[in-house]
Amino acid sequence: MRQLIAGFFIMCLPALTLAAGGAGIPLDHMEPDHANKSSLQRGAALFTNYCMGCHSMEYARYKRVANDLGIPEELYEENLIFTGAKIGELMKISMDKEQAKAWFGNPPPDLTLESRLRGEDWIYSYMRGFYKDESRPLGVNNVVFSNVGMPHVLVDLQGLCAVEPQIGGRASVDPLSGSVVNDTVCPEWATEGSMTPKEYDAAMYDLTNFLSYMGDPVKLERERLGLFVLIFIAIFFVFAYLLNREYWKDVH
Ligand code: HEC
């Protein structure tokens, strides 16, 4: 019995570490949808254009991504591969890690499994968490990852928030004035971007959705197979039950 209880605790350990990972910083929630191909395609385009200069995805191949996302391989090769790599190659980049460390303080990590490491909510919040901070070498800081070495590469799209963005805050109605408070992440802008806050949030949804897919590319397939397995078990149960009854029929 004691062994059984110990075993049960060991079984719960991974869940405990997961729970501990998100503690502390309030985050905004996003629900990934790997079946939404157009969202994933927009996310892939954003990632290739704005992130792959610094971040690799070297545990994945272009071809797999093109096929999963329903992008024809020639189109993918023409528009979404800038390194001259072939479609069958791994998604590596040419940035030198040592040099990058000297430039940014930390080298930009590979992001193939980032969604497994930090979770989708973290990435979605992080990409919307940059703000102006003159005390930092690059003039920006991040509420989700304080003193981050990464520049705000999407500043042209989002603009730059003048104060700390309110990540994890819920929109509510102020009972005195009747006006809605907290409905936008950034109450005051230092510079405006080309997108409205809503458009930027939607773009970050797509980008996070893409990173979520990269971290778990077989999710849809797994869920589909899981359904068949459950149906099989249900049908098998009937036969197992009947057989069991047959065997025990004569035992009294
Ligand atoms: C100019 C280079 C550069 C570009 C472009 C860039 N990043 Fe980064 N990124 C960095 C660096 C450097 C770090 C490490 C920061 C640190 O550890 O302080 C980083 C860290 C990150 C992290 C956190 C990694 C961790 O520690 O878990 C995420 C997530 C991330 N970047 C996402 C993106 C996305 C998405 C894009 C594209 C929109 C992007 N980055 C574009 C340089 C870059």
PDB file of C-alpha atoms and ligand atoms in Angstrom:
ATOM      1  CA  MET A   1       0.000   0.000   0.000  1.00  0.00           C
ATOM      2  CA  ARG A   2       2.801   2.363   0.961  1.00  0.00           C
ATOM      3  CA  GLN A   3       4.453   1.659  -2.379  1.00  0.00           C
ATOM      4  CA  LEU A   4       1.229   2.461  -4.159  1.00  0.00           C
ATOM      5  CA  ILE A   5       0.976   5.847  -2.445  1.00  0.00           C
ATOM      6  CA  ALA A   6       4.647   6.620  -3.213  1.00  0.00           C
ATOM      7  CA  GLY A   7       4.037   5.645  -6.834  1.00  0.00           C
ATOM      8  CA  PHE A   8       1.058   7.960  -7.017  1.00  0.00           C
ATOM      9  CA  PHE A   9       3.143  10.898  -5.756  1.00  0.00           C
ATOM     10  CA  ILE A  10       5.866  10.244  -8.326  1.00  0.00           C
ATOM     11  CA  MET A  11       3.157  10.200 -10.998  1.00  0.00           C
ATOM     12  CA  CYS A  12       2.027  13.671  -9.919  1.00  0.00           C
ATOM     13  CA  LEU A  13       5.515  15.202  -9.979  1.00  0.00           C
ATOM     14  CA  PRO A  14       5.515  16.393 -13.627  1.00  0.00           C
ATOM     15  CA  ALA A  15       2.179  18.162 -13.061  1.00  0.00           C
ATOM     16  CA  LEU A  16       3.624  19.903  -9.999  1.00  0.00           C
ATOM     17  CA  THR A  17       6.632  21.261 -11.906  1.00  0.00           C
ATOM     18  CA  LEU A  18       4.315  22.510 -14.664  1.00  0.00           C
ATOM     19  CA  ALA A  19       2.223  24.323 -12.102  1.00  0.00           C
ATOM     20  CA  ALA A  20       5.331  25.882 -10.565  1.00  0.00           C
ATOM     21  CA  GLY A  21       6.565  27.172 -13.970  1.00  0.00           C
ATOM     22  CA  GLY A  22       3.844  29.765 -14.399  1.00  0.00           C
ATOM     23  CA  ALA A  23       3.903  31.130 -10.861  1.00  0.00           C
ATOM     24  CA  GLY A  24       4.596  34.788 -10.228  1.00  0.00           C
ATOM     25  CA  ILE A  25       4.000  36.842 -13.332  1.00  0.00           C
ATOM     26  CA  PRO A  26       0.387  37.403 -14.378  1.00  0.00           C
ATOM     27  CA  LEU A  27      -0.120  36.355 -18.021  1.00  0.00           C
ATOM     28  CA  ASP A  28      -2.736  36.820 -20.712  1.00  0.00           C
ATOM     29  CA  HIS A  29      -4.338  33.630 -21.932  1.00  0.00           C
ATOM     30  CA  MET A  30      -4.378  32.371 -25.522  1.00  0.00           C
ATOM     31  CA  GLU A  31      -5.934  29.134 -26.729  1.00  0.00           C
ATOM     32  CA  PRO A  32      -3.812  27.577 -29.501  1.00  0.00           C
ATOM     33  CA  ASP A  33      -5.670  26.099 -32.479  1.00  0.00           C
ATOM     34  CA  HIS A  34      -3.473  23.893 -34.661  1.00  0.00           C
ATOM     35  CA  ALA A  35      -6.361  23.185 -37.015  1.00  0.00           C
ATOM     36  CA  ASN A  36      -6.520  26.860 -38.007  1.00  0.00           C
ATOM     37  CA  LYS A  37      -4.150  26.644 -40.980  1.00  0.00           C
ATOM     38  CA  SER A  38      -4.469  30.264 -42.083  1.00  0.00           C
ATOM     39  CA  SER A  39      -3.498  31.464 -38.604  1.00  0.00           C
ATOM     40  CA  LEU A  40      -0.474  29.136 -38.639  1.00  0.00           C
ATOM     41  CA  GLN A  41       0.495  30.362 -42.116  1.00  0.00           C
ATOM     42  CA  ARG A  42       0.365  34.000 -41.012  1.00  0.00           C
ATOM     43  CA  GLY A  43       2.395  33.040 -37.929  1.00  0.00           C
ATOM     44  CA  ALA A  44       5.006  31.280 -40.073  1.00  0.00           C
ATOM     45  CA  ALA A  45       5.296  34.355 -42.307  1.00  0.00           C
ATOM     46  CA  LEU A  46       5.741  36.629 -39.284  1.00  0.00           C
ATOM     47  CA  PHE A  47       8.309  34.322 -37.731  1.00  0.00           C
ATOM     48  CA  THR A  48      10.330  34.018 -40.926  1.00  0.00           C
ATOM     49  CA  ASN A  49      10.323  37.742 -41.576  1.00  0.00           C
ATOM     50  CA  TYR A  50      10.874  39.079 -38.076  1.00  0.00           C
ATOM     51  CA  CYS A  51      12.473  36.365 -35.950  1.00  0.00           C
ATOM     52  CA  MET A  52      14.581  34.027 -38.050  1.00  0.00           C
ATOM     53  CA  GLY A  53      17.343  36.588 -38.401  1.00  0.00           C
ATOM     54  CA  CYS A  54      18.236  35.710 -34.806  1.00  0.00           C
ATOM     55  CA  HIS A  55      16.287  32.589 -33.776  1.00  0.00           C
ATOM     56  CA  SER A  56      16.645  29.185 -35.419  1.00  0.00           C
ATOM     57  CA  MET A  57      14.128  26.321 -35.394  1.00  0.00           C
ATOM     58  CA  GLU A  58      16.784  23.706 -35.927  1.00  0.00           C
ATOM     59  CA  TYR A  59      14.825  20.680 -34.736  1.00  0.00           C
ATOM     60  CA  ALA A  60      12.324  21.072 -37.569  1.00  0.00           C
ATOM     61  CA  ARG A  61      12.528  20.856 -41.348  1.00  0.00           C
ATOM     62  CA  TYR A  62      11.022  23.392 -43.761  1.00  0.00           C
ATOM     63  CA  LYS A  63       9.390  20.605 -45.747  1.00  0.00           C
ATOM     64  CA  ARG A  64       7.447  19.266 -42.771  1.00  0.00           C
ATOM     65  CA  VAL A  65       6.214  22.743 -41.879  1.00  0.00           C
ATOM     66  CA  ALA A  66       5.214  23.467 -45.492  1.00  0.00           C
ATOM     67  CA  ASN A  67       3.261  20.205 -45.694  1.00  0.00           C
ATOM     68  CA  ASP A  68       1.587  20.516 -42.293  1.00  0.00           C
ATOM     69  CA  LEU A  69       0.535  24.106 -42.965  1.00  0.00           C
ATOM     70  CA  GLY A  70      -0.691  23.378 -46.490  1.00  0.00           C
ATOM     71  CA  ILE A  71       1.822  25.687 -48.189  1.00  0.00           C
ATOM     72  CA  PRO A  72       3.018  24.364 -51.591  1.00  0.00           C
ATOM     73  CA  GLU A  73       6.734  23.543 -51.352  1.00  0.00           C
ATOM     74  CA  GLU A  74       7.792  25.791 -54.297  1.00  0.00           C
ATOM     75  CA  LEU A  75       5.926  28.726 -52.780  1.00  0.00           C
ATOM     76  CA  TYR A  76       7.507  28.087 -49.387  1.00  0.00           C
ATOM     77  CA  GLU A  77      10.980  27.876 -50.897  1.00  0.00           C
ATOM     78  CA  GLU A  78      10.492  31.081 -52.886  1.00  0.00           C
ATOM     79  CA  ASN A  79       8.942  33.205 -50.157  1.00  0.00           C
ATOM     80  CA  LEU A  80       9.836  31.838 -46.744  1.00  0.00           C
ATOM     81  CA  ILE A  81      13.437  30.621 -47.030  1.00  0.00           C
ATOM     82  CA  PHE A  82      15.972  33.431 -47.062  1.00  0.00           C
ATOM     83  CA  THR A  83      19.142  31.474 -46.280  1.00  0.00           C
ATOM     84  CA  GLY A  84      19.360  29.669 -49.621  1.00  0.00           C
ATOM     85  CA  ALA A  85      18.639  26.377 -47.825  1.00  0.00           C
ATOM     86  CA  LYS A  86      16.803  23.582 -49.615  1.00  0.00           C
ATOM     87  CA  ILE A  87      13.243  22.674 -48.578  1.00  0.00           C
ATOM     88  CA  GLY A  88      14.384  19.371 -47.025  1.00  0.00           C
ATOM     89  CA  GLU A  89      16.896  20.998 -44.677  1.00  0.00           C
ATOM     90  CA  LEU A  90      16.667  21.837 -40.980  1.00  0.00           C
ATOM     91  CA  MET A  91      15.585  25.396 -40.154  1.00  0.00           C
ATOM     92  CA  LYS A  92      19.002  26.681 -39.130  1.00  0.00           C
ATOM     93  CA  ILE A  93      20.320  30.226 -39.270  1.00  0.00           C
ATOM     94  CA  SER A  94      23.769  31.644 -39.858  1.00  0.00           C
ATOM     95  CA  MET A  95      24.110  33.843 -36.759  1.00  0.00           C
ATOM     96  CA  ASP A  96      27.199  33.040 -34.727  1.00  0.00           C
ATOM     97  CA  LYS A  97      26.255  32.255 -31.112  1.00  0.00           C
ATOM     98  CA  GLU A  98      29.461  33.714 -29.632  1.00  0.00           C
ATOM     99  CA  GLN A  99      29.091  37.021 -31.462  1.00  0.00           C
ATOM    100  CA  ALA A 100      25.393  37.178 -30.644  1.00  0.00           C
ATOM    101  CA  LYS A 101      26.216  36.779 -26.944  1.00  0.00           C
ATOM    102  CA  ALA A 102      28.548  39.778 -27.180  1.00  0.00           C
ATOM    103  CA  TRP A 103      25.847  41.872 -28.915  1.00  0.00           C
ATOM    104  CA  PHE A 104      22.806  41.049 -26.790  1.00  0.00           C
ATOM    105  CA  GLY A 105      24.290  39.749 -23.522  1.00  0.00           C
ATOM    106  CA  ASN A 106      22.684  36.373 -24.222  1.00  0.00           C
ATOM    107  CA  PRO A 107      22.552  34.484 -27.518  1.00  0.00           C
ATOM    108  CA  PRO A 108      19.033  34.203 -29.014  1.00  0.00           C
ATOM    109  CA  PRO A 109      17.949  30.637 -28.141  1.00  0.00           C
ATOM    110  CA  ASP A 110      16.536  28.132 -30.617  1.00  0.00           C
ATOM    111  CA  LEU A 111      12.741  28.394 -30.482  1.00  0.00           C
ATOM    112  CA  THR A 112      11.566  25.004 -31.789  1.00  0.00           C
ATOM    113  CA  LEU A 113      10.523  23.851 -28.316  1.00  0.00           C
ATOM    114  CA  GLU A 114       9.932  27.268 -26.751  1.00  0.00           C
ATOM    115  CA  SER A 115       6.190  26.666 -26.350  1.00  0.00           C
ATOM    116  CA  ARG A 116       6.949  23.463 -24.424  1.00  0.00           C
ATOM    117  CA  LEU A 117       9.413  25.290 -22.197  1.00  0.00           C
ATOM    118  CA  ARG A 118       7.468  28.439 -21.370  1.00  0.00           C
ATOM    119  CA  GLY A 119       3.911  27.727 -22.479  1.00  0.00           C
ATOM    120  CA  GLU A 120       1.752  29.599 -24.983  1.00  0.00           C
ATOM    121  CA  ASP A 121       0.408  32.149 -22.483  1.00  0.00           C
ATOM    122  CA  TRP A 122       3.945  33.180 -21.602  1.00  0.00           C
ATOM    123  CA  ILE A 123       4.987  33.698 -25.252  1.00  0.00           C
ATOM    124  CA  TYR A 124       1.770  35.567 -26.107  1.00  0.00           C
ATOM    125  CA  SER A 125       2.238  37.859 -23.099  1.00  0.00           C
ATOM    126  CA  TYR A 126       5.970  38.296 -23.670  1.00  0.00           C
ATOM    127  CA  MET A 127       5.467  39.461 -27.262  1.00  0.00           C
ATOM    128  CA  ARG A 128       3.019  42.102 -25.979  1.00  0.00           C
ATOM    129  CA  GLY A 129       5.056  42.995 -22.897  1.00  0.00           C
ATOM    130  CA  PHE A 130       7.746  45.328 -24.260  1.00  0.00           C
ATOM    131  CA  TYR A 131       7.957  48.931 -23.040  1.00  0.00           C
ATOM    132  CA  LYS A 132      10.262  51.928 -23.173  1.00  0.00           C
ATOM    133  CA  ASP A 133      13.028  51.898 -20.540  1.00  0.00           C
ATOM    134  CA  GLU A 134      15.966  54.250 -21.144  1.00  0.00           C
ATOM    135  CA  SER A 135      18.035  52.569 -18.429  1.00  0.00           C
ATOM    136  CA  ARG A 136      18.418  49.443 -20.593  1.00  0.00           C
ATOM    137  CA  PRO A 137      21.129  49.212 -23.308  1.00  0.00           C
ATOM    138  CA  LEU A 138      18.541  48.846 -26.104  1.00  0.00           C
ATOM    139  CA  GLY A 139      16.051  51.288 -24.580  1.00  0.00           C
ATOM    140  CA  VAL A 140      13.388  48.620 -23.993  1.00  0.00           C
ATOM    141  CA  ASN A 141      12.408  46.284 -21.209  1.00  0.00           C
ATOM    142  CA  ASN A 142       9.741  43.606 -20.850  1.00  0.00           C
ATOM    143  CA  VAL A 143       7.245  43.024 -18.043  1.00  0.00           C
ATOM    144  CA  VAL A 144       7.212  39.259 -18.582  1.00  0.00           C
ATOM    145  CA  PHE A 145      11.001  38.829 -18.945  1.00  0.00           C
ATOM    146  CA  SER A 146      12.636  41.664 -17.031  1.00  0.00           C
ATOM    147  CA  ASN A 147      15.955  43.024 -18.314  1.00  0.00           C
ATOM    148  CA  VAL A 148      15.616  40.986 -21.487  1.00  0.00           C
ATOM    149  CA  GLY A 149      18.452  41.131 -24.026  1.00  0.00           C
ATOM    150  CA  MET A 150      16.144  40.983 -27.038  1.00  0.00           C
ATOM    151  CA  PRO A 151      15.290  44.240 -28.818  1.00  0.00           C
ATOM    152  CA  HIS A 152      11.601  44.969 -29.490  1.00  0.00           C
ATOM    153  CA  VAL A 153      11.792  43.795 -33.093  1.00  0.00           C
ATOM    154  CA  LEU A 154       8.095  44.425 -33.771  1.00  0.00           C
ATOM    155  CA  VAL A 155       8.180  48.064 -32.690  1.00  0.00           C
ATOM    156  CA  ASP A 156       7.176  49.181 -36.217  1.00  0.00           C
ATOM    157  CA  LEU A 157       4.012  47.103 -35.964  1.00  0.00           C
ATOM    158  CA  GLN A 158       3.052  47.555 -32.314  1.00  0.00           C
ATOM    159  CA  GLY A 159       4.619  50.907 -31.462  1.00  0.00           C
ATOM    160  CA  LEU A 160       6.404  51.370 -28.164  1.00  0.00           C
ATOM    161  CA  CYS A 161       4.527  51.529 -24.899  1.00  0.00           C
ATOM    162  CA  ALA A 162       5.639  54.420 -22.691  1.00  0.00           C
ATOM    163  CA  VAL A 163       4.769  52.671 -19.429  1.00  0.00           C
ATOM    164  CA  GLU A 164       4.675  49.061 -18.258  1.00  0.00           C
ATOM    165  CA  PRO A 165       1.963  47.215 -20.231  1.00  0.00           C
ATOM    166  CA  GLN A 166      -0.841  45.737 -18.145  1.00  0.00           C
ATOM    167  CA  ILE A 167      -0.444  42.074 -18.917  1.00  0.00           C
ATOM    168  CA  GLY A 168      -2.829  39.760 -17.116  1.00  0.00           C
ATOM    169  CA  GLY A 169      -5.172  42.604 -16.124  1.00  0.00           C
ATOM    170  CA  ARG A 170      -8.867  42.159 -16.852  1.00  0.00           C
ATOM    171  CA  ALA A 171     -11.032  44.777 -18.509  1.00  0.00           C
ATOM    172  CA  SER A 172     -13.665  46.121 -16.125  1.00  0.00           C
ATOM    173  CA  VAL A 173     -16.096  49.015 -15.823  1.00  0.00           C
ATOM    174  CA  ASP A 174     -15.199  51.752 -13.350  1.00  0.00           C
ATOM    175  CA  PRO A 175     -18.265  52.082 -11.100  1.00  0.00           C
ATOM    176  CA  LEU A 176     -17.788  55.839 -10.559  1.00  0.00           C
ATOM    177  CA  SER A 177     -17.238  57.113 -14.087  1.00  0.00           C
ATOM    178  CA  GLY A 178     -18.821  54.213 -15.980  1.00  0.00           C
ATOM    179  CA  SER A 179     -15.877  54.096 -18.376  1.00  0.00           C
ATOM    180  CA  VAL A 180     -14.108  50.870 -19.311  1.00  0.00           C
ATOM    181  CA  VAL A 181     -10.674  50.533 -17.731  1.00  0.00           C
ATOM    182  CA  ASN A 182      -7.895  48.108 -18.520  1.00  0.00           C
ATOM    183  CA  ASP A 183      -9.328  47.183 -21.920  1.00  0.00           C
ATOM    184  CA  THR A 184      -6.005  47.842 -23.620  1.00  0.00           C
ATOM    185  CA  VAL A 185      -2.604  46.462 -22.703  1.00  0.00           C
ATOM    186  CA  CYS A 186      -0.886  49.820 -23.073  1.00  0.00           C
ATOM    187  CA  PRO A 187      -2.521  52.953 -21.661  1.00  0.00           C
ATOM    188  CA  GLU A 188       0.065  55.369 -23.104  1.00  0.00           C
ATOM    189  CA  TRP A 189       2.237  55.122 -26.210  1.00  0.00           C
ATOM    190  CA  ALA A 190       5.751  56.590 -26.696  1.00  0.00           C
ATOM    191  CA  THR A 191       5.561  55.856 -30.443  1.00  0.00           C
ATOM    192  CA  GLU A 192       2.654  54.581 -32.498  1.00  0.00           C
ATOM    193  CA  GLY A 193       2.897  51.462 -34.633  1.00  0.00           C
ATOM    194  CA  SER A 194       1.360  50.639 -38.008  1.00  0.00           C
ATOM    195  CA  MET A 195      -1.147  48.230 -36.422  1.00  0.00           C
ATOM    196  CA  THR A 196      -3.971  48.997 -34.016  1.00  0.00           C
ATOM    197  CA  PRO A 197      -3.649  47.205 -30.627  1.00  0.00           C
ATOM    198  CA  LYS A 198      -6.361  44.739 -31.731  1.00  0.00           C
ATOM    199  CA  GLU A 199      -4.553  43.936 -34.986  1.00  0.00           C
ATOM    200  CA  TYR A 200      -1.280  43.491 -33.114  1.00  0.00           C
ATOM    201  CA  ASP A 201      -2.890  41.131 -30.603  1.00  0.00           C
ATOM    202  CA  ALA A 202      -4.323  39.091 -33.480  1.00  0.00           C
ATOM    203  CA  ALA A 203      -0.887  38.960 -35.147  1.00  0.00           C
ATOM    204  CA  MET A 204       0.698  37.832 -31.864  1.00  0.00           C
ATOM    205  CA  TYR A 205      -2.004  35.198 -31.539  1.00  0.00           C
ATOM    206  CA  ASP A 206      -0.964  33.828 -34.953  1.00  0.00           C
ATOM    207  CA  LEU A 207       2.738  33.978 -34.087  1.00  0.00           C
ATOM    208  CA  THR A 208       2.197  32.176 -30.755  1.00  0.00           C
ATOM    209  CA  ASN A 209      -0.065  29.650 -32.441  1.00  0.00           C
ATOM    210  CA  PHE A 210       2.759  28.914 -34.891  1.00  0.00           C
ATOM    211  CA  LEU A 211       5.302  28.486 -32.066  1.00  0.00           C
ATOM    212  CA  SER A 212       2.809  26.233 -30.294  1.00  0.00           C
ATOM    213  CA  TYR A 213       2.496  24.089 -33.425  1.00  0.00           C
ATOM    214  CA  MET A 214       6.314  23.904 -33.764  1.00  0.00           C
ATOM    215  CA  GLY A 215       6.608  22.609 -30.208  1.00  0.00           C
ATOM    216  CA  ASP A 216       4.038  19.874 -30.822  1.00  0.00           C
ATOM    217  CA  PRO A 217       3.590  19.249 -34.551  1.00  0.00           C
ATOM    218  CA  VAL A 218       1.801  15.912 -34.107  1.00  0.00           C
ATOM    219  CA  LYS A 219      -0.881  17.223 -31.740  1.00  0.00           C
ATOM    220  CA  LEU A 220      -3.760  17.028 -34.245  1.00  0.00           C
ATOM    221  CA  GLU A 221      -2.682  13.588 -35.437  1.00  0.00           C
ATOM    222  CA  ARG A 222      -2.337  12.375 -31.852  1.00  0.00           C
ATOM    223  CA  GLU A 223      -5.811  13.560 -30.947  1.00  0.00           C
ATOM    224  CA  ARG A 224      -7.279  11.950 -34.083  1.00  0.00           C
ATOM    225  CA  LEU A 225      -5.563   8.626 -33.335  1.00  0.00           C
ATOM    226  CA  GLY A 226      -6.603   8.847 -29.681  1.00  0.00           C
ATOM    227  CA  LEU A 227     -10.242   8.884 -30.762  1.00  0.00           C
ATOM    228  CA  PHE A 228      -9.777   5.691 -32.782  1.00  0.00           C
ATOM    229  CA  VAL A 229      -8.017   4.039 -29.856  1.00  0.00           C
ATOM    230  CA  LEU A 230     -10.934   4.904 -27.556  1.00  0.00           C
ATOM    231  CA  ILE A 231     -13.455   3.569 -30.090  1.00  0.00           C
ATOM    232  CA  PHE A 232     -11.399   0.378 -30.389  1.00  0.00           C
ATOM    233  CA  ILE A 233     -11.274  -0.063 -26.623  1.00  0.00           C
ATOM    234  CA  ALA A 234     -15.046   0.457 -26.383  1.00  0.00           C
ATOM    235  CA  ILE A 235     -15.758  -2.220 -29.018  1.00  0.00           C
ATOM    236  CA  PHE A 236     -13.108  -4.563 -27.594  1.00  0.00           C
ATOM    237  CA  PHE A 237     -14.697  -4.230 -24.165  1.00  0.00           C
ATOM    238  CA  VAL A 238     -17.904  -5.859 -25.419  1.00  0.00           C
ATOM    239  CA  PHE A 239     -16.023  -8.929 -26.664  1.00  0.00           C
ATOM    240  CA  ALA A 240     -13.827  -9.131 -23.577  1.00  0.00           C
ATOM    241  CA  TYR A 241     -16.926  -8.936 -21.408  1.00  0.00           C
ATOM    242  CA  LEU A 242     -18.729 -11.674 -23.337  1.00  0.00           C
ATOM    243  CA  LEU A 243     -15.642 -13.903 -23.289  1.00  0.00           C
ATOM    244  CA  ASN A 244     -15.246 -13.352 -19.557  1.00  0.00           C
ATOM    245  CA  ARG A 245     -18.852 -14.359 -19.011  1.00  0.00           C
ATOM    246  CA  GLU A 246     -18.347 -17.469 -21.132  1.00  0.00           C
ATOM    247  CA  TYR A 247     -15.263 -18.552 -19.126  1.00  0.00           C
ATOM    248  CA  TRP A 248     -16.910 -18.073 -15.741  1.00  0.00           C
ATOM    249  CA  LYS A 249     -20.222 -19.591 -16.714  1.00  0.00           C
ATOM    250  CA  ASP A 250     -19.425 -23.043 -15.332  1.00  0.00           C
ATOM    251  CA  VAL A 251     -17.480 -21.951 -12.277  1.00  0.00           C
ATOM    252  CA  HIS A 252     -19.583 -21.853  -9.150  1.00  0.00           C
TER     253      HIS A 252
HETATM  254  C1  HEC B   1      17.943  40.976 -33.094  1.00  0.00           C
HETATM  255  C2  HEC B   1      17.862  39.599 -32.714  1.00  0.00           C
HETATM  256  C3  HEC B   1      16.507  39.050 -32.327  1.00  0.00           C
HETATM  257  C4  HEC B   1      15.357  39.001 -33.085  1.00  0.00           C
HETATM  258  C5  HEC B   1      15.177  39.505 -34.506  1.00  0.00           C
HETATM  259  C6  HEC B   1      14.372  38.320 -32.297  1.00  0.00           C
HETATM  260  N1  HEC B   1      14.902  37.972 -31.086  1.00  0.00           N
HETATM  261 FE1  HEC B   1      13.970  36.895 -29.626  1.00  0.00          FE
HETATM  262  N2  HEC B   1      15.630  36.999 -28.473  1.00  0.00           N
HETATM  263  C7  HEC B   1      16.817  37.609 -28.825  1.00  0.00           C
HETATM  264  C8  HEC B   1      17.756  37.479 -27.733  1.00  0.00           C
HETATM  265  C9  HEC B   1      19.176  38.005 -27.717  1.00  0.00           C
HETATM  266  C10 HEC B   1      17.102  36.755 -26.707  1.00  0.00           C
HETATM  267  C11 HEC B   1      17.674  36.317 -25.352  1.00  0.00           C
HETATM  268  C12 HEC B   1      17.337  37.380 -24.355  1.00  0.00           C
HETATM  269  C13 HEC B   1      17.882  37.097 -22.982  1.00  0.00           C
HETATM  270  O1  HEC B   1      18.084  35.938 -22.613  1.00  0.00           O
HETATM  271  O2  HEC B   1      18.072  38.089 -22.273  1.00  0.00           O
HETATM  272  C14 HEC B   1      15.758  36.476 -27.217  1.00  0.00           C
HETATM  273  C15 HEC B   1      14.783  35.796 -26.492  1.00  0.00           C
HETATM  274  C16 HEC B   1      13.555  35.429 -26.986  1.00  0.00           C
HETATM  275  C17 HEC B   1      12.572  34.650 -26.259  1.00  0.00           C
HETATM  276  C18 HEC B   1      12.710  34.135 -24.851  1.00  0.00           C
HETATM  277  C19 HEC B   1      13.551  32.912 -24.840  1.00  0.00           C
HETATM  278  C20 HEC B   1      13.644  32.286 -23.471  1.00  0.00           C
HETATM  279  O3  HEC B   1      14.558  32.649 -22.720  1.00  0.00           O
HETATM  280  O4  HEC B   1      12.781  31.461 -23.144  1.00  0.00           O
HETATM  281  C21 HEC B   1      11.494  34.508 -27.091  1.00  0.00           C
HETATM  282  C22 HEC B   1      10.190  33.760 -26.802  1.00  0.00           C
HETATM  283  C23 HEC B   1      11.794  35.217 -28.307  1.00  0.00           C
HETATM  284  N3  HEC B   1      13.042  35.758 -28.209  1.00  0.00           N
HETATM  285  C24 HEC B   1      10.913  35.310 -29.376  1.00  0.00           C
HETATM  286  C25 HEC B   1      11.179  36.047 -30.514  1.00  0.00           C
HETATM  287  C26 HEC B   1      10.226  36.207 -31.583  1.00  0.00           C
HETATM  288  C27 HEC B   1       8.840  35.572 -31.619  1.00  0.00           C
HETATM  289  C28 HEC B   1      10.827  37.003 -32.510  1.00  0.00           C
HETATM  290  C29 HEC B   1      10.211  37.512 -33.787  1.00  0.00           C
HETATM  291  C30 HEC B   1       9.065  38.352 -33.657  1.00  0.00           C
HETATM  292  C31 HEC B   1      12.157  37.328 -32.041  1.00  0.00           C
HETATM  293  N4  HEC B   1      12.325  36.730 -30.810  1.00  0.00           N
HETATM  294  C32 HEC B   1      13.080  38.085 -32.724  1.00  0.00           C
HETATM  295  C33 HEC B   1      17.093  38.238 -30.020  1.00  0.00           C
HETATM  296  C34 HEC B   1      16.209  38.396 -31.059  1.00  0.00           C
END
